[in-house]
Each structure stands twice: as C-alpha cells, then as structure tokens.
Short mmCIF file of C-alpha atoms in Angstrom, two decimals:
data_model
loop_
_atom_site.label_atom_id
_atom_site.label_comp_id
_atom_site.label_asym_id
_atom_site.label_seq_id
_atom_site.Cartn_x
_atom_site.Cartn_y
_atom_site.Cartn_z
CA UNK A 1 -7.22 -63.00 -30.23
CA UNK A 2 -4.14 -64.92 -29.47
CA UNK A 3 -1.97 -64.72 -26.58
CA UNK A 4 1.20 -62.99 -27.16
CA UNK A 5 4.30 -65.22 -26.46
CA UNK A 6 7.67 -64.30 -26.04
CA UNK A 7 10.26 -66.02 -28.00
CA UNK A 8 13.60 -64.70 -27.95
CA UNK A 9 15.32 -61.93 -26.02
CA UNK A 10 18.69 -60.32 -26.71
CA UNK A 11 20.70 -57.83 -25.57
CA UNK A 12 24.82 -56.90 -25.81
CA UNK A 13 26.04 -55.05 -22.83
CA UNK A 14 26.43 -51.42 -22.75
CA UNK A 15 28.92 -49.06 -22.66
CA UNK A 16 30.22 -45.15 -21.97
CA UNK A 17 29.19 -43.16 -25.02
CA UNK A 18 32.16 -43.02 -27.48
CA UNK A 19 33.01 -46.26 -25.96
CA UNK A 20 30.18 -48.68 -28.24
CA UNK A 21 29.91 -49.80 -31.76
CA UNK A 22 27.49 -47.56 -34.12
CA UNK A 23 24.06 -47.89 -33.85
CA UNK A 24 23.18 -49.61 -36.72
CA UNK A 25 25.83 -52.72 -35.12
CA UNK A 26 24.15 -52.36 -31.59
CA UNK A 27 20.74 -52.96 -32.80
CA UNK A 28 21.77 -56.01 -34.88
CA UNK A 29 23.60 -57.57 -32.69
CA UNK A 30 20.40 -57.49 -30.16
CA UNK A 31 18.15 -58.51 -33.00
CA UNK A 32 20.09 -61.56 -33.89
CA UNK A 33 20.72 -62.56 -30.19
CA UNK A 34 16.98 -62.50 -29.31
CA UNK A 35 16.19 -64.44 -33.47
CA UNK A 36 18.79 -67.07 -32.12
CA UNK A 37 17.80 -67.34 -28.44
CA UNK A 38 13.75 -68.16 -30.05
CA UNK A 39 15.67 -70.32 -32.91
CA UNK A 40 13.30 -68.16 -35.96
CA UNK A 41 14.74 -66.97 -38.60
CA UNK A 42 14.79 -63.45 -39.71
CA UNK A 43 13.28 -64.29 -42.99
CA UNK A 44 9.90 -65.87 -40.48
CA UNK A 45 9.74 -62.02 -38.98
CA UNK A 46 6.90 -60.51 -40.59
CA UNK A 47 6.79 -57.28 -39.10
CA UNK A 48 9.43 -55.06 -37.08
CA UNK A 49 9.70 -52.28 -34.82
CA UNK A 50 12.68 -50.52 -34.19
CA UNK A 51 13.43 -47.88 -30.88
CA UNK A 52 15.43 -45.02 -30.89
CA UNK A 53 15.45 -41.58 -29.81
CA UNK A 54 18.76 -40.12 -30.84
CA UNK A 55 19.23 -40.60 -34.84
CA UNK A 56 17.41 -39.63 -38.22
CA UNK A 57 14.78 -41.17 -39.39
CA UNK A 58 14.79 -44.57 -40.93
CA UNK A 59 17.77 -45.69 -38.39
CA UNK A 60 15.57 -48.85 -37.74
CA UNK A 61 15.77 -50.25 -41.12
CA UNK A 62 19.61 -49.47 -41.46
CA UNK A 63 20.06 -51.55 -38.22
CA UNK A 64 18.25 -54.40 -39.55
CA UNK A 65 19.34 -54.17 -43.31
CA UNK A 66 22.51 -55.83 -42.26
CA UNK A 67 20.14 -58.54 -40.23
CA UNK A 68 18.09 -59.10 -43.19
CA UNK A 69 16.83 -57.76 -46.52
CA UNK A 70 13.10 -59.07 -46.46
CA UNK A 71 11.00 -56.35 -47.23
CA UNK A 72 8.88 -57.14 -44.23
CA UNK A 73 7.01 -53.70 -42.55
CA UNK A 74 9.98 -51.35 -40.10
CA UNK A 75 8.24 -48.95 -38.26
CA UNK A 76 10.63 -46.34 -36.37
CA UNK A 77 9.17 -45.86 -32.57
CA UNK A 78 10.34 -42.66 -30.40
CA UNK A 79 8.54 -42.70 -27.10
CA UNK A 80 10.82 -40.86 -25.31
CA UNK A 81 12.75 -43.01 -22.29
CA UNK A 82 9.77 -45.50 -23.03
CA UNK A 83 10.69 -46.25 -26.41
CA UNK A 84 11.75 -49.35 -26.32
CA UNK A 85 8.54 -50.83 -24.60
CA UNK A 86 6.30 -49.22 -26.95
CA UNK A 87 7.93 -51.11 -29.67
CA UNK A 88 7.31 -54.05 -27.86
CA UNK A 89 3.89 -52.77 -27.24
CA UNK A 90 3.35 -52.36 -31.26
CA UNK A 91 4.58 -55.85 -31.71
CA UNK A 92 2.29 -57.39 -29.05
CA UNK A 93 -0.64 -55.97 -30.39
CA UNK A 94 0.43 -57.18 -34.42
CA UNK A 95 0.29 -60.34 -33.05
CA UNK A 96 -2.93 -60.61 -30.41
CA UNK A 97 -4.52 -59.20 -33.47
CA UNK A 98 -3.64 -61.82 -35.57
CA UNK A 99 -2.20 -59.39 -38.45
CA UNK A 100 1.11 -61.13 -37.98
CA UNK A 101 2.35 -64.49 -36.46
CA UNK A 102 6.02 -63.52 -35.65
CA UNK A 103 7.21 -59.65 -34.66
CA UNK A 104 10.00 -58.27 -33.48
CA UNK A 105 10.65 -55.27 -31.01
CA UNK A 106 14.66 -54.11 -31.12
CA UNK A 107 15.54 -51.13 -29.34
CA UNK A 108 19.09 -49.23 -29.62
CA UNK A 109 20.64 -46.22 -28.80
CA UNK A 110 24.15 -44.05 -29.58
CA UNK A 111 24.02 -41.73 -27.08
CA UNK A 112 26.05 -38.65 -26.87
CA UNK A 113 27.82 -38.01 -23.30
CA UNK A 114 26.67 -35.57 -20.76
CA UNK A 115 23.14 -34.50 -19.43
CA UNK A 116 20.09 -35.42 -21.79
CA UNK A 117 19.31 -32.38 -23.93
CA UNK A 118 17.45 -31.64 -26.96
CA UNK A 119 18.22 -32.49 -30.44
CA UNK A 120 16.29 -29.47 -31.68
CA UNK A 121 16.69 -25.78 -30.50
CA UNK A 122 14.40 -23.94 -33.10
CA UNK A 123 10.92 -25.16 -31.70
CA UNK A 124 8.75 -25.87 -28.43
CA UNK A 125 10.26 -28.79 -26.41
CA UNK A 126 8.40 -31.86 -25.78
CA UNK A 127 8.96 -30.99 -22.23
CA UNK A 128 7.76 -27.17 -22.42
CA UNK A 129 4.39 -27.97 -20.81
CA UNK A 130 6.18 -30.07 -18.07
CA UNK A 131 8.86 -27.49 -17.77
CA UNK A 132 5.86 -24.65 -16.70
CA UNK A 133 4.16 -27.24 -14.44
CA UNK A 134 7.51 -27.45 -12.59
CA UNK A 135 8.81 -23.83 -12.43
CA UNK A 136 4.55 -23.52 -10.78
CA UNK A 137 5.43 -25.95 -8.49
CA UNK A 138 9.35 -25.30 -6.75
CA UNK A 139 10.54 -22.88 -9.49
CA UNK A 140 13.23 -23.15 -12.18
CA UNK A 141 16.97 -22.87 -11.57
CA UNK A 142 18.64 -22.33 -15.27
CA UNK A 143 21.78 -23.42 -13.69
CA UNK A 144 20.64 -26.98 -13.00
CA UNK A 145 19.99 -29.86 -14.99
CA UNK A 146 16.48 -30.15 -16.07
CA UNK A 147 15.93 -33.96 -15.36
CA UNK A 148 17.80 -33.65 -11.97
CA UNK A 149 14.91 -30.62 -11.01
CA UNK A 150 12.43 -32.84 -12.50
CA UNK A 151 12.87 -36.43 -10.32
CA UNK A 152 15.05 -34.52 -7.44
CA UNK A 153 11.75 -32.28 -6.50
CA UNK A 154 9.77 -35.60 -6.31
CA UNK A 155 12.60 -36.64 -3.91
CA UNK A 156 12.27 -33.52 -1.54
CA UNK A 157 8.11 -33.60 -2.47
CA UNK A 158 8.49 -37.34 -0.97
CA UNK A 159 10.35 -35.97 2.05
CA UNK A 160 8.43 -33.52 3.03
CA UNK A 161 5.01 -35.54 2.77
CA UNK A 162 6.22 -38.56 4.49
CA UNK A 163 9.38 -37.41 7.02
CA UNK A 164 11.86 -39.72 5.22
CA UNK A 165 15.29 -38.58 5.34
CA UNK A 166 17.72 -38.42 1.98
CA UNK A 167 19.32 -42.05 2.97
CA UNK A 168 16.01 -43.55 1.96
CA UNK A 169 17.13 -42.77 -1.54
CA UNK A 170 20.96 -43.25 -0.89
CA UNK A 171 19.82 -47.26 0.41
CA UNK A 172 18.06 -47.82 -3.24
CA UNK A 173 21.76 -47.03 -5.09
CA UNK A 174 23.63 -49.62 -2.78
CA UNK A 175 21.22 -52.06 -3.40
CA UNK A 176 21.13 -51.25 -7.08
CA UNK A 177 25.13 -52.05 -7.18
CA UNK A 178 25.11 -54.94 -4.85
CA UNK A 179 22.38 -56.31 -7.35
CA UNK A 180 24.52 -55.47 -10.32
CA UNK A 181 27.54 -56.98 -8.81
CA UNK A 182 26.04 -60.51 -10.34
CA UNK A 183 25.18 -59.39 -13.42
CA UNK A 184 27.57 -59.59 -16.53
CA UNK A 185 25.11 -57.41 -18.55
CA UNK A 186 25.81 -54.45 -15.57
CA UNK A 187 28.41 -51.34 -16.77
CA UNK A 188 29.18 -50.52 -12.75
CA UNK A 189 29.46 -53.67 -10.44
CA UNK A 190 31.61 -52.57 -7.80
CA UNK A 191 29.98 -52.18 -4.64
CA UNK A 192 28.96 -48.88 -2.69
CA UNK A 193 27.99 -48.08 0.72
CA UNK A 194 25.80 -45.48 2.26
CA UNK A 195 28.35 -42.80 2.57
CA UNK A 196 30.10 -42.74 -0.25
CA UNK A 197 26.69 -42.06 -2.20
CA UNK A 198 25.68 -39.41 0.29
CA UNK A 199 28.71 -38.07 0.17
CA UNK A 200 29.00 -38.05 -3.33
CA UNK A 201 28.67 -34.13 -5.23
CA UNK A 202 25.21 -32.89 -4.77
CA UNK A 203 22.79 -32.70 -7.81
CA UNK A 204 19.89 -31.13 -7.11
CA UNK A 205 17.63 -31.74 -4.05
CA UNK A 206 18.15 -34.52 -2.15
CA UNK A 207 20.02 -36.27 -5.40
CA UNK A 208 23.64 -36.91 -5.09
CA UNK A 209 25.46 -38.01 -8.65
CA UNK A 210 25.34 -41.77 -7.19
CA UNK A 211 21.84 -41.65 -7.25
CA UNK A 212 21.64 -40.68 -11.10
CA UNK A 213 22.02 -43.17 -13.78
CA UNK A 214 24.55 -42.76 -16.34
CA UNK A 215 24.38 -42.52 -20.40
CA UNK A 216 25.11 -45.40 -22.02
CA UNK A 217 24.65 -47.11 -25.23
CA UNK A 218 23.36 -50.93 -26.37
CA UNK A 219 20.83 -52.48 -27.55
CA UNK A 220 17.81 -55.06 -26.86
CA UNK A 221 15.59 -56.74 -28.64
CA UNK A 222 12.44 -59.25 -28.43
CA UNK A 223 10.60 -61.76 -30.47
CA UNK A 224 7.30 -62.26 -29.60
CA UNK A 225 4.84 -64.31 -31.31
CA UNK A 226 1.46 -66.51 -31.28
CA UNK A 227 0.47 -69.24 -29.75
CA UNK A 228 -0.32 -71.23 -33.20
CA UNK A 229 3.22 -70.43 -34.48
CA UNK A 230 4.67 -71.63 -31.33
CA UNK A 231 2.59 -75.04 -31.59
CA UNK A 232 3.47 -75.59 -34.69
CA UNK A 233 7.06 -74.97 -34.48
CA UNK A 234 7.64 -76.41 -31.50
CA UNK A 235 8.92 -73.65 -29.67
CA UNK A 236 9.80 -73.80 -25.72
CA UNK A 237 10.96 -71.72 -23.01
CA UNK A 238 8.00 -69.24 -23.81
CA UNK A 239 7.18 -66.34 -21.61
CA UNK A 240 3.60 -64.58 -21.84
CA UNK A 241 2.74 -60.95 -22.06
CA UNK A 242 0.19 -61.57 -19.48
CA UNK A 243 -0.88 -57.71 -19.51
CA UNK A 244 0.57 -54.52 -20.71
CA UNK A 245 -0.57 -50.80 -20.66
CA UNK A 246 0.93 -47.56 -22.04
CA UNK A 247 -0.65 -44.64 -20.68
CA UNK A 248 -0.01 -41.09 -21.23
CA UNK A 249 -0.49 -37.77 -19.16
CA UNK A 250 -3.98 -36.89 -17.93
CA UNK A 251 -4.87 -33.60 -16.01
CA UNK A 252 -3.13 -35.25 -13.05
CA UNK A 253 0.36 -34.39 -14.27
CA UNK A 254 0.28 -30.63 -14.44
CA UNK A 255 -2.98 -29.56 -12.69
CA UNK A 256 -2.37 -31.37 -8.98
CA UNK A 257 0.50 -29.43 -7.81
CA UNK A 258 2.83 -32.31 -7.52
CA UNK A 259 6.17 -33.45 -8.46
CA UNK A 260 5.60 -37.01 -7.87
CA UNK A 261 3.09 -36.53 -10.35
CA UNK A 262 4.77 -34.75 -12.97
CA UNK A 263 7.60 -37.36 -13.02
CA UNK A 264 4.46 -39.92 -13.66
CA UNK A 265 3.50 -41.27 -10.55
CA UNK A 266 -0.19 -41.61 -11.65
CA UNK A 267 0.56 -42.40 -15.37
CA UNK A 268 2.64 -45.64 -13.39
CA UNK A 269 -0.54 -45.96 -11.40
CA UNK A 270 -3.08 -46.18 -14.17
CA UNK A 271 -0.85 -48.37 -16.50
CA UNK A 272 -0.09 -50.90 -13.47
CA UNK A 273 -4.31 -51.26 -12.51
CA UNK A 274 -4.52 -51.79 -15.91
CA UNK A 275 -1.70 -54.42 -16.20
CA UNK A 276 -2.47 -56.01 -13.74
CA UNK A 277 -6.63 -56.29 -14.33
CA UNK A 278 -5.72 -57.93 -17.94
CA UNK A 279 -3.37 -60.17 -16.44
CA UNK A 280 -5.18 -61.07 -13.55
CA UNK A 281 -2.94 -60.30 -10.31
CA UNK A 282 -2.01 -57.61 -8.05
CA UNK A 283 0.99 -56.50 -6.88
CA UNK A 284 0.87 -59.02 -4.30
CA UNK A 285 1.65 -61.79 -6.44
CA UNK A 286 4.40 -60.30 -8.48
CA UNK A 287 7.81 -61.83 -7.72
CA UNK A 288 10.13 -59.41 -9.27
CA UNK A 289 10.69 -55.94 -10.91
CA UNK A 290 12.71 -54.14 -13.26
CA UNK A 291 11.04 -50.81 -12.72
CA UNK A 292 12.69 -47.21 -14.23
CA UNK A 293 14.99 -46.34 -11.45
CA UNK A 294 16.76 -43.50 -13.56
CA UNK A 295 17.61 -41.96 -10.31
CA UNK A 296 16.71 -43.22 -6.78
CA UNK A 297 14.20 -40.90 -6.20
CA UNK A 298 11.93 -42.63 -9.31
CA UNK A 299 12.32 -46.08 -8.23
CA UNK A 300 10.90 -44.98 -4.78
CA UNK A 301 8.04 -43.21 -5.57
CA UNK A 302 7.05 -46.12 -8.37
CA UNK A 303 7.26 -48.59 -5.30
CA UNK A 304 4.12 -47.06 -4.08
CA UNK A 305 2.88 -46.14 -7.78
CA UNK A 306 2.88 -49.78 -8.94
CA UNK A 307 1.52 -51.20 -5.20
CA UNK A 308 4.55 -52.76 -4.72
CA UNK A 309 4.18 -51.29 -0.84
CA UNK A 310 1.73 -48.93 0.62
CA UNK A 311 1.68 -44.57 -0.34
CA UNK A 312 4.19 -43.35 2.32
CA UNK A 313 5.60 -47.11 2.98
CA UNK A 314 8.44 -46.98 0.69
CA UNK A 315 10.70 -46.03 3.68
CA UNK A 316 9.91 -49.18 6.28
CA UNK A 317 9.93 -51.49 2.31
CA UNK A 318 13.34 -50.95 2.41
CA UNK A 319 14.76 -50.79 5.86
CA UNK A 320 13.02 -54.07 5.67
CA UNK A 321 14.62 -55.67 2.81
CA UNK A 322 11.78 -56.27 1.14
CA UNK A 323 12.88 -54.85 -2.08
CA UNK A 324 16.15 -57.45 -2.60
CA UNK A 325 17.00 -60.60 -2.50
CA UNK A 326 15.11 -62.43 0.57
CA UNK A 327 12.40 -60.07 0.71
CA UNK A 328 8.49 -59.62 -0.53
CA UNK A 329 9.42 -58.68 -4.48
CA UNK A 330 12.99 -57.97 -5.77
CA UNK A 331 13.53 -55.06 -7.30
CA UNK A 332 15.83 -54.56 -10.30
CA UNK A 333 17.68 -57.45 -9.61
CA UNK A 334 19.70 -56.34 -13.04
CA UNK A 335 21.10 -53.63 -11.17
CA UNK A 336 18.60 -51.36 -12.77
CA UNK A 337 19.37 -48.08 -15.27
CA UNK A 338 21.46 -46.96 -12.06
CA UNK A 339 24.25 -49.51 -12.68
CA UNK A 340 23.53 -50.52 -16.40
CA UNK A 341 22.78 -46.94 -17.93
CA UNK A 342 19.94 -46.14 -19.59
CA UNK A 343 20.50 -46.29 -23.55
CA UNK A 344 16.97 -44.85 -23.89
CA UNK A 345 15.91 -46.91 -26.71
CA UNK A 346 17.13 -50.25 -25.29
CA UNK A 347 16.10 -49.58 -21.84
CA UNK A 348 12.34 -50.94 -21.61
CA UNK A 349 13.45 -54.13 -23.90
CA UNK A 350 16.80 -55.23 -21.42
CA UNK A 351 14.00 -55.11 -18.62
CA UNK A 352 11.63 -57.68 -20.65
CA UNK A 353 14.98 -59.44 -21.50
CA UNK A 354 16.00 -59.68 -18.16
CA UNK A 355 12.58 -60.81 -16.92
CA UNK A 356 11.93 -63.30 -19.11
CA UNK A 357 15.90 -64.97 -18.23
CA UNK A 358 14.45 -64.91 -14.51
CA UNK A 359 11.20 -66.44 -15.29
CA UNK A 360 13.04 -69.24 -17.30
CA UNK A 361 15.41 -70.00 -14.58
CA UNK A 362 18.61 -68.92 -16.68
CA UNK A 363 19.48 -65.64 -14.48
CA UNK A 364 22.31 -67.26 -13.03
CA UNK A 365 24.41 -65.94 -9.96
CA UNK A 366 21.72 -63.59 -9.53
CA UNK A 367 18.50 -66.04 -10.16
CA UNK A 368 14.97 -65.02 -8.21
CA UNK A 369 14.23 -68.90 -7.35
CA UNK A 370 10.66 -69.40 -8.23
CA UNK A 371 10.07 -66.79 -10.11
CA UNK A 372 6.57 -66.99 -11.58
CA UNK A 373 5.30 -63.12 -12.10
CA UNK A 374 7.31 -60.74 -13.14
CA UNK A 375 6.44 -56.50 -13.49
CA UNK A 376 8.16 -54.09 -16.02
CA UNK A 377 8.08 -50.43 -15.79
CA UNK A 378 9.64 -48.09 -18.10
CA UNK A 379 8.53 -44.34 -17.59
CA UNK A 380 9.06 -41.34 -20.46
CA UNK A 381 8.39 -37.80 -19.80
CA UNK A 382 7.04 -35.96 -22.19
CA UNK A 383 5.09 -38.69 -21.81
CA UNK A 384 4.31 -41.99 -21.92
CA UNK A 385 4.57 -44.91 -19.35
CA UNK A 386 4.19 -48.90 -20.12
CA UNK A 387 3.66 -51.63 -17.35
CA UNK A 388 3.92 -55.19 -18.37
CA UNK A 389 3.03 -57.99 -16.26
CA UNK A 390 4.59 -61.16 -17.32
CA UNK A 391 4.16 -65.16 -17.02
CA UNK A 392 5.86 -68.18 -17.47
CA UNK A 393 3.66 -69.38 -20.31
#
C-alpha cells in the first residue's frame, strides 16, 4: 500500500448565509485553490469526492463541471457535520489502495440561516434514535433548539461530574476569538472577554449564544496522492495522512446514560486510539488541533476524548494555558467553527487545510513554530466521527 500524501489544500473564506456565492462557485473555487497550491492539473485527478449536506443530488459534479469536464469517477458524500472528512477519508483510501494515483476531497456548503433543521419532514430523522436517548436522559423541551439540548446537556453532564463552573466553557470562546484574531480565513476576529460571553442570551444549559458557532458557507478542498506520483513529479511541501479513523455509534451512545456520550465522546475516543495506533503517537506528541468545537461545551469534552488532558482535567488544561499559544498542544489555532462557522460540508477539509499550512510553516501571524504532529477532529451526529493524525512527510 502506499502512503497517502497530501498535495494541495484550498479553501475561500466563509461567509453569513445569503452573504456567499452559490455552491457550485464555492466548491470550485476550493478545488482549484488546493489543484494550484499541489501544482496538478485537474485533468491528472482521477477520482473525486465531493461533500455536502444541504443540496440535491449530483451537486458534486455541478461544482466541478465548471473545474473540469474529464469524466473521471464524482462520488457525492453526506456524513452529516463529518462530511467533509469522510470525503477525504474516501480519497485516502483510493489512493493507499493503489486504485488511483491522484484524488481529490472538496467539500462545500450553501447553508440556509437559522438553527440546523431537517430538509425532510415526511420520514424518521437521522437523529430520532438520538433524540429518544436524550429525552431518557434530561428530557425534551420542544421549545429549544435540538443541537443546543444535545451539546448543552454534555455541558451541565460535565459540570455536575467534575464541579467545573460555566466559565470553563465561556474561557474556550475567548480563546477561540483571540486565536481567530490572526487568521484571515476567520468570519469573527474581534476579540471577547469572559463577560461579555457569559453575559451573552442564554441557550440552553450552561450555553450562552457566544459559545455556539454560527452558519456559514465556503468551501475546502484537498489533493492527496501517492508517494510514486509525488517522486515522479517532483512534488514538495507534502504532508502525510499518518493515521485516520471514522467510527460510528456503538451501544455506548444511547445505552450508558450519558450526554457526553451521545454527543460522541467515545466515538472521538475510539477513532483517536485508532489514529493514533496507525500513526504511531499518542496524544502526547501531537503539537496542534483543529478539533469540532461547534459549541464550547464539544471542544471540552473532546479534550479529554482525544487524550489531549486527563477525564475531568479539562478545567486545570485551560486555566493553565495549555490549550493556546505557549502551552502543551494548541487548540484550534484557526479560531475553530466558533469564529469561522461551520459550513458543514467544508468544515472537516478547512481543518486538514489549516493543518497542513501549520505543518509547512506557512500559517503566518498565527504559526505553531515547530509544528511536527498535527490532530483533526470533525464529529457528526447521527453519526459518524473521523480523527486524523498528520505528519510532515
């Protein structure tokens, strides 16, 4: 099997919805950044796949029709929030496997304003098994908004267990925007402090709206291919997908009577042993994250999830710093889906983008120096979850 090398990354910075080009224009403006930043052509692409959870079918290939008419393979992904990196997951294992030499993972999403809801109305949600599991486990208020009840239970769940006050959470959203405040790619850079995002209108639990990511819209893209094509073309500035796992929802999720669970604690737990064993390192030696942090509450339980600190040490991780600049690993040193938005099909592929621009040294203002190992996390629910561990090849 080869190794599978990454290329080119791309992304174009995103926006309010009603506020972005179509689609179609957002994924080919990612595809032909990341085709230009690996210097391939589209015609070399042999296979693609294309993220997206809000459109009709087939919106892959109209988003790269306008990149290229090749007739190559375009297989249409929808994983949920971990869309994205399970096209990149698709096109890592084309090419380990030898079926292809040169594939490429774009992600892109339209999204409509307001709370996440269903496209559909006339069948079972995705979510219906989840949805019991919660109602079991704290009730159901029809009044709130389902993903706030979903990841602001874990919150209180977290407080409870471990005695950590709200401003745990509140401390991940001002270091979130002070992180984003370097980052050109970010949609909110201006700074916050404590109070104004516990003061901020409540949500649901401990969750203020400062501690929720935003809809937006963009697009992301990777090209990823072997280690014979990049000898022979004489490609450089290659980053390795040292180990990568999607896992989806065992027993644990609905059976163990916890919220940090149902959000995916333990499919972030199983996917990270299992990133890490292939790539072999721990947590210890990674030297930053981009982790899902689609509202406080998730990025501090997948601290402990992904071993970034010990269970019930997420509270003394950050009063020490250790999550930022300075510290043991920094965290979402993008700013995270808490300052970018979270175009749910572009998501997991800006966090490989923005990794591999940190383990190249080309991160600018907001550079990790040294960076050598670098973690991805990008949680759906409904459900699927896929760590990456990557290397400067």
């Amino acid at each position: 099997m080869s190794k599978a090398l990454i290329a080119g990354v791309g992304m174009v910075k995103f926006t309010k919805p009603g506020k972005s080009d179509e689609y179609d224009v957002l994924g080919a403006q990612a595809a032909q950044s990341a085709l230009a930043d690996a210097k391939i052509d589209y015609r070399d692409v042999q296979q693609a796949y294309a993220g997206f959870v809000f459109g009709d079918t087939c919106s892959g290939q109209t988003a790269l029709y306008s990149v290229g008419l090749t007739g190559i393979p375009v297989i249409n992904v929808n994983n949920a929030c971990a869309t994205g990196s399970t096209a990149l997951f698709l096109a890592k294992q084309a090419v380990e496997s030898g079926a292809v030499d040169v594939a490429l993972a774009v992600g892109f999403e339209q999204m409509p304003s307001g709370a996440l809801a269903s496209n559909t109305s006339d069948r079972k949600a995705t979510t219906a098994r989840l949805d019991q599991t919660v109602a079991s486990i704290q009730g159901w208020d029809d009044k709130a908004m389902q993903a706030a009840q979903y990841f602001g239970g874990a919150g209180r769940e977290y407080m409870e267990k471990y005695g950590a006050s709200a401003e745990l959470f509140g401390r991940v959203s001002v270091k979130a925007r002070s992180h984003a405040a370097r980052n050109p790619y970010s949609l909110f850079t201006d700074p916050l402090s404590l109070e104004q995002v516990m003061s901020s209108p409540a949500i649901f639990g401990p969750l203020t709206r400062l501690m929720c990511c935003p809809p937006t819209c963009g697009g992301a893209a990777v090209v990823v291919v072997s280690e014979n094509y990049a000898k022979k073309n004489g490609l450089d500035n290659l980053i390795e997908i040292a180990g990568m796992a999607l896992t989806t929802d065992t027993d644990a999720s609905f059976s163990s009577g916890s919220m940090i669970n149902a959000i995916g604690a333990d499919a972030s737990r199983r996917a990270s042993a299992t990133a890490y064993e292939q790539a072999g390192v721990g947590p210890e030696d990674v030297d930053l994250v981009e982790l899902h942090d689609c509202f406080s509450t998730n990025e501090v339980v997948s601290y402990e999830a992904l071993g970034l600190c010990p269970e019930g040490g997420a509270e003394k991780f950050v009063l020490d710093g250790d999550n930022t600049y300075g510290g043991r690993v920094v965290t979402n040193p993008s700013g995270g889906l808490l300052s970018k938005g979270h175009p749910l099909g572009a998501t997991g592929l800006a966090q490989i983008t923005e990794l591999s621009w940190h383990l190249r040294g080309s991160a600018g203002e907001r550079q990790v120096e040294g960076a050598k190992i670098g973690l991805q996390h990008n949680i759906g629910l409904g459900g699927a979850c896929v760590v990456s561990v990557l290397k400067r090849a």
